[in-house]
XYZ file of C-alpha atoms in Angstrom:
622
model
C 30.283 5.255 -21.317
C 26.974 6.843 -22.282
C 25.148 4.747 -19.693
C 27.594 5.898 -17.026
C 26.814 9.539 -17.784
C 29.810 10.455 -19.940
C 28.963 13.482 -22.091
C 32.408 14.310 -23.488
C 35.494 12.339 -24.516
C 39.055 13.543 -25.031
C 41.444 11.692 -27.301
C 44.309 12.569 -29.612
C 47.827 11.772 -30.798
C 50.583 11.692 -28.193
C 53.433 10.130 -30.206
C 54.425 9.051 -33.708
C 53.380 12.093 -35.735
C 55.890 11.301 -38.476
C 54.263 7.900 -38.807
C 50.897 9.570 -39.381
C 52.344 12.242 -41.709
C 55.655 10.935 -43.153
C 56.041 14.072 -45.275
C 54.437 17.493 -44.781
C 51.007 17.552 -46.370
C 50.807 13.761 -46.868
C 48.752 12.398 -43.974
C 48.173 8.661 -43.838
C 44.610 8.150 -45.048
C 44.091 5.191 -42.694
C 44.688 7.509 -39.747
C 42.034 9.940 -40.966
C 39.589 7.090 -41.614
C 40.227 5.777 -38.097
C 39.269 9.194 -36.736
C 36.179 9.130 -38.969
C 35.138 5.906 -37.256
C 35.867 7.351 -33.824
C 33.756 10.463 -34.463
C 30.904 8.456 -35.991
C 30.833 6.220 -32.919
C 30.797 9.236 -30.610
C 28.027 10.853 -32.689
C 25.948 7.706 -32.426
C 25.918 8.213 -28.652
C 25.695 12.045 -28.781
C 29.121 12.550 -27.172
C 31.291 15.521 -28.275
C 34.990 14.813 -28.806
C 38.079 16.828 -27.884
C 40.910 15.887 -30.230
C 44.512 16.721 -29.284
C 47.107 17.179 -32.048
C 50.483 17.294 -30.239
C 52.012 16.598 -26.839
C 54.668 18.422 -24.784
C 56.382 19.930 -27.854
C 54.976 20.034 -31.398
C 56.595 17.703 -33.916
C 59.148 19.545 -36.076
C 59.316 17.299 -39.193
C 63.043 18.003 -39.372
C 62.862 21.612 -38.241
C 65.225 23.086 -35.671
C 62.652 24.710 -33.359
C 59.188 23.412 -32.574
C 57.624 26.878 -32.333
C 59.884 29.267 -34.251
C 61.201 27.416 -37.316
C 58.854 28.332 -40.215
C 59.473 24.923 -41.786
C 58.233 23.154 -38.636
C 55.237 25.475 -38.172
C 54.121 25.048 -41.790
C 54.248 21.248 -41.417
C 52.259 21.472 -38.177
C 49.612 23.598 -39.887
C 49.331 21.060 -42.691
C 48.973 18.248 -40.156
C 46.243 20.126 -38.270
C 44.319 21.204 -41.364
C 44.359 17.652 -42.743
C 42.071 16.728 -39.860
C 40.008 19.899 -39.544
C 39.239 20.290 -43.263
C 37.739 16.805 -43.196
C 34.992 17.947 -40.803
C 33.823 21.418 -41.885
C 30.184 20.713 -40.985
C 30.783 19.006 -37.615
C 30.138 21.432 -34.763
C 30.736 19.173 -31.761
C 34.384 18.312 -32.359
C 36.751 20.443 -30.252
C 40.407 20.942 -31.171
C 43.129 20.862 -28.503
C 46.356 22.130 -30.067
C 48.835 20.533 -27.689
C 48.889 18.466 -24.513
C 50.889 19.966 -21.604
C 53.201 22.145 -23.704
C 56.698 23.310 -22.796
C 58.844 26.083 -24.281
C 61.055 25.408 -26.059
C 64.028 23.072 -25.448
C 63.227 19.340 -25.785
C 65.975 18.692 -23.226
C 64.007 20.525 -20.514
C 60.380 19.488 -20.869
C 57.955 21.193 -18.478
C 60.494 23.962 -17.877
C 60.988 27.219 -19.711
C 64.491 27.033 -21.190
C 66.076 28.203 -24.474
C 66.864 25.834 -27.310
C 69.730 28.037 -28.633
C 69.018 27.392 -32.315
C 69.415 30.086 -34.984
C 65.675 30.690 -35.319
C 65.237 31.333 -31.608
C 68.275 33.633 -31.521
C 66.917 35.736 -34.384
C 63.362 35.970 -33.019
C 64.630 36.759 -29.503
C 66.730 39.628 -30.852
C 63.785 41.032 -32.791
C 61.489 40.649 -29.785
C 63.890 42.707 -27.672
C 63.999 45.408 -30.337
C 60.193 45.533 -30.490
C 59.759 45.491 -26.714
C 62.406 48.130 -26.038
C 62.228 50.792 -28.757
C 65.174 53.180 -28.701
C 66.728 55.962 -30.765
C 69.647 53.700 -31.676
C 70.875 50.188 -31.141
C 73.533 51.533 -28.790
C 70.865 53.215 -26.685
C 68.880 49.984 -26.525
C 71.920 47.969 -25.481
C 72.683 50.505 -22.755
C 69.085 50.351 -21.509
C 69.086 46.547 -21.376
C 72.409 46.558 -19.559
C 70.866 48.789 -16.902
C 67.728 46.636 -16.623
C 69.694 43.395 -16.260
C 72.604 44.871 -14.220
C 75.277 43.743 -16.634
C 78.279 45.382 -18.262
C 78.595 42.879 -21.104
C 77.617 44.006 -24.577
C 76.117 40.659 -25.613
C 72.600 41.561 -24.403
C 71.040 40.069 -27.536
C 72.336 36.623 -26.613
C 69.803 34.221 -25.117
C 70.075 33.780 -21.328
C 72.369 30.989 -20.208
C 71.015 27.986 -18.338
C 72.825 29.116 -15.199
C 70.910 32.426 -15.310
C 67.776 30.488 -14.307
C 69.382 29.110 -11.124
C 68.619 30.482 -7.660
C 72.030 30.900 -6.035
C 73.603 32.856 -3.192
C 76.266 34.567 -5.316
C 75.271 35.889 -8.726
C 78.843 35.938 -10.158
C 78.523 36.301 -13.949
C 74.851 35.264 -14.074
C 72.109 37.558 -15.354
C 69.009 36.408 -13.438
C 66.997 39.522 -14.364
C 67.299 38.537 -18.011
C 65.226 35.426 -17.370
C 62.121 37.532 -16.693
C 62.262 38.834 -20.242
C 62.905 35.360 -21.627
C 59.844 33.990 -19.861
C 57.736 36.849 -21.175
C 59.206 36.175 -24.622
C 58.175 32.528 -24.245
C 54.580 33.542 -23.494
C 54.452 35.792 -26.565
C 55.933 33.127 -28.812
C 53.471 30.496 -27.625
C 50.645 32.946 -28.283
C 52.018 33.478 -31.799
C 52.135 29.715 -32.369
C 48.580 29.337 -31.042
C 47.380 31.914 -33.531
C 49.130 30.034 -36.333
C 47.381 26.800 -35.330
C 44.085 28.678 -35.076
C 44.516 29.751 -38.707
C 44.937 26.094 -39.673
C 41.749 25.099 -37.854
C 39.656 28.005 -39.123
C 40.734 27.271 -42.698
C 37.892 24.738 -42.781
C 35.383 27.603 -42.631
C 33.619 26.539 -39.418
C 33.964 29.146 -36.617
C 31.754 27.108 -34.261
C 34.399 24.482 -33.527
C 35.935 25.347 -30.167
C 39.701 25.431 -29.604
C 41.793 25.021 -26.461
C 45.203 24.074 -25.079
C 45.380 21.299 -22.468
C 47.962 22.444 -19.940
C 49.032 20.857 -16.644
C 50.267 22.475 -13.419
C 53.367 23.766 -15.214
C 50.980 26.073 -17.045
C 50.344 28.042 -13.875
C 54.073 28.661 -13.606
C 56.613 29.539 -16.327
C 55.615 27.040 -18.992
C 53.131 28.447 -21.516
C 50.904 30.088 -18.928
C 47.128 29.828 -19.065
C 46.639 33.403 -17.847
C 48.625 34.673 -20.855
C 47.258 32.583 -23.738
C 43.659 32.318 -22.468
C 42.489 35.168 -24.692
C 43.535 33.138 -27.778
C 41.318 30.121 -27.066
C 37.632 29.456 -26.400
C 37.999 27.875 -22.950
C 40.873 27.139 -20.604
C 41.903 23.623 -19.613
C 43.946 22.280 -16.718
C 45.307 18.816 -15.909
C 45.532 18.657 -12.108
C 47.639 15.588 -11.413
C 50.228 16.359 -8.785
C 49.252 19.191 -6.414
C 46.664 17.192 -4.482
C 46.891 19.506 -1.468
C 46.304 22.598 -3.613
C 43.400 21.611 -5.819
C 41.555 24.876 -5.225
C 44.697 26.872 -6.017
C 45.102 24.902 -9.250
C 41.583 25.768 -10.312
C 41.773 29.445 -9.355
C 45.029 30.155 -11.217
C 43.891 28.248 -14.309
C 40.686 30.282 -14.637
C 40.446 33.745 -16.160
C 37.415 35.976 -15.620
C 36.461 35.890 -19.301
C 36.657 32.169 -20.123
C 35.110 28.925 -18.945
C 37.522 26.444 -17.382
C 37.443 22.683 -17.930
C 39.437 20.255 -15.776
C 40.448 18.464 -18.950
C 42.410 15.682 -17.260
C 42.054 14.590 -13.692
C 42.937 11.384 -11.956
C 45.231 9.963 -9.302
C 48.874 9.161 -9.967
C 50.106 5.840 -8.622
C 52.312 5.978 -5.537
C 54.135 3.058 -3.928
C 55.563 2.570 -0.483
C 59.332 2.619 -0.175
C 59.624 -1.166 -0.170
C 57.589 -1.300 -3.420
C 55.553 -4.058 -1.804
C 52.287 -2.135 -1.685
C 50.604 0.925 -3.134
C 50.482 4.070 -1.021
C 46.692 4.301 -1.320
C 44.110 1.550 -1.388
C 41.572 1.605 -4.220
C 38.998 3.101 -1.826
C 41.425 5.858 -0.817
C 42.126 6.603 -4.464
C 38.385 6.846 -5.048
C 37.960 9.355 -2.221
C 40.798 11.533 -3.542
C 39.370 11.432 -7.071
C 35.967 12.370 -5.676
C 37.453 15.461 -4.015
C 39.174 16.399 -7.258
C 35.947 16.101 -9.208
C 33.997 18.047 -6.590
C 36.448 20.953 -6.585
C 36.580 21.033 -10.383
C 32.870 21.897 -10.349
C 32.806 24.106 -7.295
C 35.635 26.520 -8.137
C 33.760 28.095 -11.051
C 34.510 25.089 -13.238
C 32.800 23.777 -16.344
C 33.343 20.161 -15.299
C 36.007 17.485 -15.565
C 37.315 14.716 -17.802
C 38.600 11.733 -15.835
C 41.790 10.169 -17.162
C 41.216 7.424 -18.286
C 38.197 5.194 -18.898
C 40.091 1.964 -19.601
C 43.454 1.099 -18.077
C 46.058 0.673 -20.810
C 48.190 -2.394 -19.955
C 50.432 -1.810 -22.983
C 51.929 1.416 -21.656
C 55.625 1.061 -20.813
C 55.115 3.037 -17.587
C 54.147 1.459 -14.273
C 52.568 4.747 -13.276
C 50.395 5.008 -16.388
C 49.018 1.472 -16.209
C 47.823 2.183 -12.676
C 45.500 4.959 -13.855
C 41.923 4.417 -15.006
C 38.355 3.735 -13.952
C 38.618 0.076 -14.972
C 41.122 -2.656 -14.200
C 42.827 -4.667 -16.909
C 40.117 -7.348 -16.645
C 37.567 -4.528 -17.358
C 35.987 -4.663 -13.926
C 35.220 -1.262 -12.439
C 37.302 0.289 -9.664
C 35.691 2.156 -6.750
C 36.563 5.369 -8.656
C 33.873 4.459 -11.187
C 31.154 4.755 -8.528
C 32.243 8.288 -7.656
C 32.374 9.224 -11.328
C 28.930 7.877 -12.191
C 27.388 9.563 -9.125
C 28.652 12.983 -10.208
C 27.522 12.363 -13.778
C 24.025 11.415 -12.626
C 23.746 14.425 -10.315
C 24.902 16.870 -12.983
C 22.400 15.397 -15.429
C 19.648 16.210 -12.916
C 20.821 19.518 -11.488
C 23.146 20.868 -14.160
C 20.361 22.698 -16.049
C 19.832 24.888 -12.963
C 23.468 26.068 -12.937
C 22.935 29.065 -15.207
C 24.204 32.665 -15.090
C 26.752 32.275 -12.354
C 27.586 35.397 -10.377
C 31.305 36.296 -10.523
C 33.395 36.288 -7.372
C 33.652 39.712 -5.704
C 37.335 39.125 -4.855
C 40.245 38.900 -7.315
C 43.810 37.829 -6.627
C 46.453 39.512 -8.768
C 49.095 36.911 -9.628
C 52.577 38.469 -9.161
C 54.072 37.058 -12.345
C 57.135 39.311 -12.293
C 58.236 37.541 -9.159
C 57.015 34.134 -10.353
C 59.153 34.434 -13.495
C 62.339 35.238 -11.567
C 64.849 32.660 -10.231
C 64.323 33.695 -6.599
C 60.572 33.302 -6.608
C 58.199 32.784 -3.702
C 55.150 33.695 -5.764
C 53.833 30.141 -5.933
C 53.829 29.908 -2.140
C 52.301 33.368 -1.765
C 49.424 32.605 -4.134
C 48.851 29.181 -2.568
C 48.527 30.668 0.908
C 46.345 33.465 -0.403
C 43.899 31.003 -1.958
C 43.885 28.694 1.069
C 43.335 31.573 3.497
C 40.448 32.994 1.484
C 38.672 29.709 0.724
C 39.371 27.613 3.816
C 39.708 30.187 6.602
C 37.565 33.107 5.456
C 34.956 31.310 3.352
C 34.940 33.693 0.361
C 35.658 32.473 -3.205
C 37.976 34.421 -5.502
C 39.078 34.750 -9.110
C 42.590 35.365 -10.448
C 44.088 37.935 -12.823
C 47.686 38.146 -13.988
C 49.758 41.199 -13.216
C 50.474 41.353 -16.967
C 46.914 40.919 -18.268
C 44.997 42.879 -15.644
C 43.957 45.535 -18.156
C 42.420 42.912 -20.469
C 39.505 42.233 -18.156
C 36.655 44.218 -16.708
C 37.749 45.119 -13.176
C 34.411 44.370 -11.559
C 35.762 42.896 -8.324
C 35.180 44.788 -5.093
C 38.427 43.614 -3.539
C 41.815 43.007 -5.210
C 44.461 41.107 -3.239
C 48.099 41.245 -4.320
C 49.921 38.590 -2.245
C 53.493 39.580 -1.318
C 54.568 40.642 -4.822
C 57.998 42.100 -3.949
C 58.213 43.552 -7.464
C 55.327 44.809 -9.587
C 54.998 46.486 -12.990
C 53.967 50.128 -13.138
C 51.186 49.137 -15.540
C 49.687 46.812 -12.941
C 50.089 49.368 -10.145
C 48.340 52.026 -12.241
C 45.490 49.600 -12.974
C 45.089 48.897 -9.250
C 44.982 52.606 -8.457
C 42.379 53.087 -11.175
C 40.278 50.288 -9.660
C 40.531 51.945 -6.243
C 39.463 55.286 -7.686
C 36.425 53.548 -9.146
C 35.451 52.161 -5.720
C 37.391 48.932 -5.176
C 39.576 48.074 -2.206
C 43.185 47.061 -2.885
C 44.991 44.896 -0.293
C 48.718 44.349 -0.812
C 51.518 43.163 1.452
C 55.300 43.376 1.678
C 57.725 45.492 -0.330
C 55.930 47.533 -3.018
C 58.565 50.117 -3.998
C 60.192 48.136 -6.830
C 59.212 47.615 -10.454
C 59.611 44.264 -12.229
C 63.394 44.769 -12.576
C 63.922 45.883 -8.993
C 64.274 49.591 -9.794
C 62.971 51.927 -7.087
C 59.543 53.482 -7.530
C 57.543 55.570 -5.082
C 54.419 53.747 -3.931
C 54.643 53.387 -0.159
C 54.662 57.189 0.248
C 50.926 56.968 -0.164
C 50.922 55.390 3.297
C 54.057 56.709 5.012
C 56.520 59.423 3.902
C 59.574 57.441 5.004
C 59.700 53.717 4.267
C 62.800 51.533 4.046
C 63.305 47.832 3.512
C 65.352 45.105 5.147
C 65.411 41.300 5.402
C 62.651 39.739 7.467
C 63.512 38.512 10.934
C 62.818 34.903 11.772
C 59.963 36.064 14.010
C 57.933 39.187 13.302
C 55.207 40.607 15.581
C 52.163 42.021 13.803
C 48.962 43.700 14.992
C 45.863 43.367 12.832
C 42.726 44.951 14.197
C 42.669 44.179 17.898
C 44.708 40.964 17.579
C 48.435 40.393 17.944
C 50.194 37.800 15.817
C 53.687 36.353 15.621
C 54.662 35.564 12.045
C 57.565 33.150 11.502
C 59.828 33.099 8.444
C 61.594 29.759 8.498
C 64.394 28.103 6.563
C 66.010 30.193 3.839
C 63.371 32.926 3.990
C 65.457 35.118 6.299
C 68.002 35.227 3.434
C 65.573 35.601 0.568
C 62.616 37.757 1.646
C 62.446 41.449 2.477
C 59.923 43.465 4.448
C 59.043 47.137 4.343
C 59.848 49.141 7.475
C 57.304 51.868 8.197
C 56.180 53.825 11.222
C 53.645 51.137 12.088
C 53.662 47.339 11.979
C 49.890 47.298 11.622
C 48.315 47.409 8.164
C 47.666 50.843 6.692
C 44.265 51.747 5.262
C 43.664 54.996 3.376
C 40.832 56.264 1.172
C 41.707 56.586 -2.491
C 39.123 57.952 -4.885
C 35.893 56.128 -4.127
C 37.753 53.112 -2.739
C 40.567 52.209 -0.369
C 44.188 51.146 -0.385
C 45.337 48.719 2.307
C 48.959 47.762 2.857
C 50.767 45.451 5.235
C 54.521 46.253 5.358
C 55.107 42.601 6.287
C 54.750 40.017 3.453
C 52.097 38.052 5.329
C 51.501 35.344 2.715
C 55.119 34.199 2.971
C 55.067 33.684 6.745
C 53.749 30.709 8.675
C 50.729 32.407 10.283
C 47.584 31.557 8.364
C 45.654 33.303 11.136
C 47.426 36.590 10.377
C 46.706 36.280 6.643
C 43.043 35.513 7.308
C 42.767 38.453 9.727
C 44.233 40.829 7.114
C 41.810 39.542 4.482
C 38.827 39.858 6.817
C 39.823 43.463 7.475
C 40.025 44.088 3.725
C 36.688 42.350 3.079
C 35.017 44.524 5.691
C 36.506 47.630 4.082
C 35.288 46.464 0.659
C 31.869 45.574 2.110
C 32.106 41.984 0.952
C 30.522 39.512 3.352
C 30.475 35.695 3.210
C 27.222 34.282 1.869
C 27.122 31.637 4.608
C 28.082 30.853 8.158
C 28.725 27.377 9.546
C 28.810 26.032 13.090
C 31.199 24.567 13.927
C 33.421 26.057 11.229
C 36.696 24.296 10.491
C 39.251 24.893 7.716
C 39.581 21.103 7.450
C 36.188 21.036 5.707
C 36.111 23.233 2.625
C 32.787 24.996 2.025
C 32.450 26.536 -1.444
C 29.273 28.473 -2.228
C 28.395 29.496 -5.789
C 25.475 31.764 -6.637
C 23.593 31.197 -9.885
C 20.529 32.980 -11.205
C 18.026 30.711 -9.479
C 20.021 28.502 -7.099
C 22.802 28.570 -4.551
C 25.176 25.651 -5.087
C 27.188 24.448 -2.064
C 30.042 21.975 -2.262
C 31.514 20.571 0.944
C 34.894 18.814 0.742
C 36.417 17.065 3.745
C 40.199 16.915 4.171
C 40.114 15.034 7.475
C 39.706 11.441 8.617
C 36.573 11.974 10.722
C 32.951 12.697 9.825
C 31.865 16.274 10.515
C 28.343 17.543 11.212
C 27.546 21.247 10.989
C 24.706 23.715 10.791
C 24.970 25.946 7.749
C 23.064 29.192 7.306
C 22.694 30.597 3.824
C 22.551 34.279 4.698
C 20.735 35.467 1.607
C 17.284 34.339 2.825
C 18.364 33.331 5.527
C 17.809 29.587 5.760
C 19.608 27.033 7.946
C 20.239 23.418 7.037
C 22.274 20.625 8.585
C 24.915 18.587 6.806
C 27.133 15.642 7.626
C 30.343 15.481 5.597
C 31.907 12.049 5.671
C 35.650 11.667 6.219
C 37.625 12.440 3.072
C 34.451 12.807 1.027
C 32.395 15.546 -0.619
C 28.767 16.601 -0.379
C 26.594 18.780 -2.608
C 23.571 20.921 -1.668
C 21.390 23.094 -3.902
C 19.059 25.794 -2.550
C 16.341 27.761 -4.281
C 17.518 31.378 -3.919
C 13.996 32.791 -3.751
C 12.412 30.395 -1.274
C 15.424 28.941 0.520
C 14.103 25.428 -0.175
C 16.719 22.675 -0.227
C 16.397 21.139 -3.689
C 18.940 18.332 -3.375
C 19.839 16.125 -0.454
C 23.100 14.340 -0.915
C 22.390 10.841 0.422
C 24.953 8.661 -1.271
C 24.632 4.937 -1.717
C 28.260 4.171 -2.513
């Protein structure tokens, strides 16, 4: 592994915790000695180790709730501290609390659903009392009834499973209650993370880094990276499934204040319908893995950990035994060549990637909508990221609607993609950013808070604004161009638009900045051209220009520029089946260079920012 360029290894315990600690506080010494041997071997080759304690849900050791039963949490802390107290003077071991966590029912892994035990009921009731202070319990109940549009007096009961369903007729469901439950879930996972942090820090070494290894569910309603990021030292994502949205994965998993590691990446095994052949050849798998690794670096990433080094033939999962850089006979797959190439290049050029400049554009993730049963927020954020990266050529960062005040608002442009509903706290933060000089670009209905109550926001643009369902086809004028935006399938029955005096986007000065608003929720329509045109208009207003131009320019070849103190780092990623040649001009100097991006492959170029000299030429031999 060292010879191949590996400079970090992730391992851990995925099953059988009761075998390793039969009783709380009594950890099997042979397990600890095995980890001693593992760490000593890694130290011999100067390779840091990430060690993961739990997977999916923490072990309860007989407790009723994995996160909220004090008996379970105390046992978990004893399990964690048994390892960490053994290595108080080891700085290069990193602790990963849990692999791909859910909250909190074991029956609904990778979904956010209640467990309905007594501990959860009690903590939920207290959380509601703390979140909604009132003069009396009766006043609080009345307030919650208004928020959730219910006449029942059992507001302290956990939401029912049917409340999470997206249905045509609400009947006796309380879908608005699920927003609060999902916010409760985030707070409870943060509380648990702090409890595990106490167990780690009890060894007296503050230098040991901590993280949580979350998968794509962690950019939805499972314990969400944007919420718990402030509790850990770096964020981690496992990007397994969304192979067409790898940039989106990386953007939503990264917060402005923390480094982001692609802690697991690889290619899941797919078969053809007749089960007679795999969907991808080994070479095709290698090309997909290469694109994943390239994007993990390029989208402000700290690197990647490929899963796994050796194929495990003893796994009782056909899918799992198909993953790995090596076959069962230990011969290397084509994926190994891609891996070792990246490792060699980063060993050479990595020292130059210092003091990265932050992206001038930030997307505000509309979590109030994302946490509701009738959510289109995932689609809106996906199209926002794809439009900005692939069609406009400008990188972006992401900030949650609920954590926007935690970060320095240094972006020049904030995009809020078709939120539908938005908290007053977030809206006030956006107005404050505009007053300070930023441009805010938002689309769709904006006159509702997170519970759908009317608020007055659109009056900033037009004194009389109404709302109605979108038509299947909506004309839109942006700048000097006319667009036809289609809303297909169920969208005509799920999505609303604002109706104002103009179909064109509004743009008004506000403080030292600008507010821009499209009454039509552009990110939820089918016209990527319209979304890109709106963003280009907003970028011009914010005085943010791309750092490059390419001829010919095609959204089928992703071009991601990153500016560091001394170098400009370009990553090219092809999503098409033909080679593409282009002339690229880095506009900072300016300097022009030619590239040829092979079909389905990636290519890396480094430029000296002062001289414009091309430092690396990506001539691959594999």
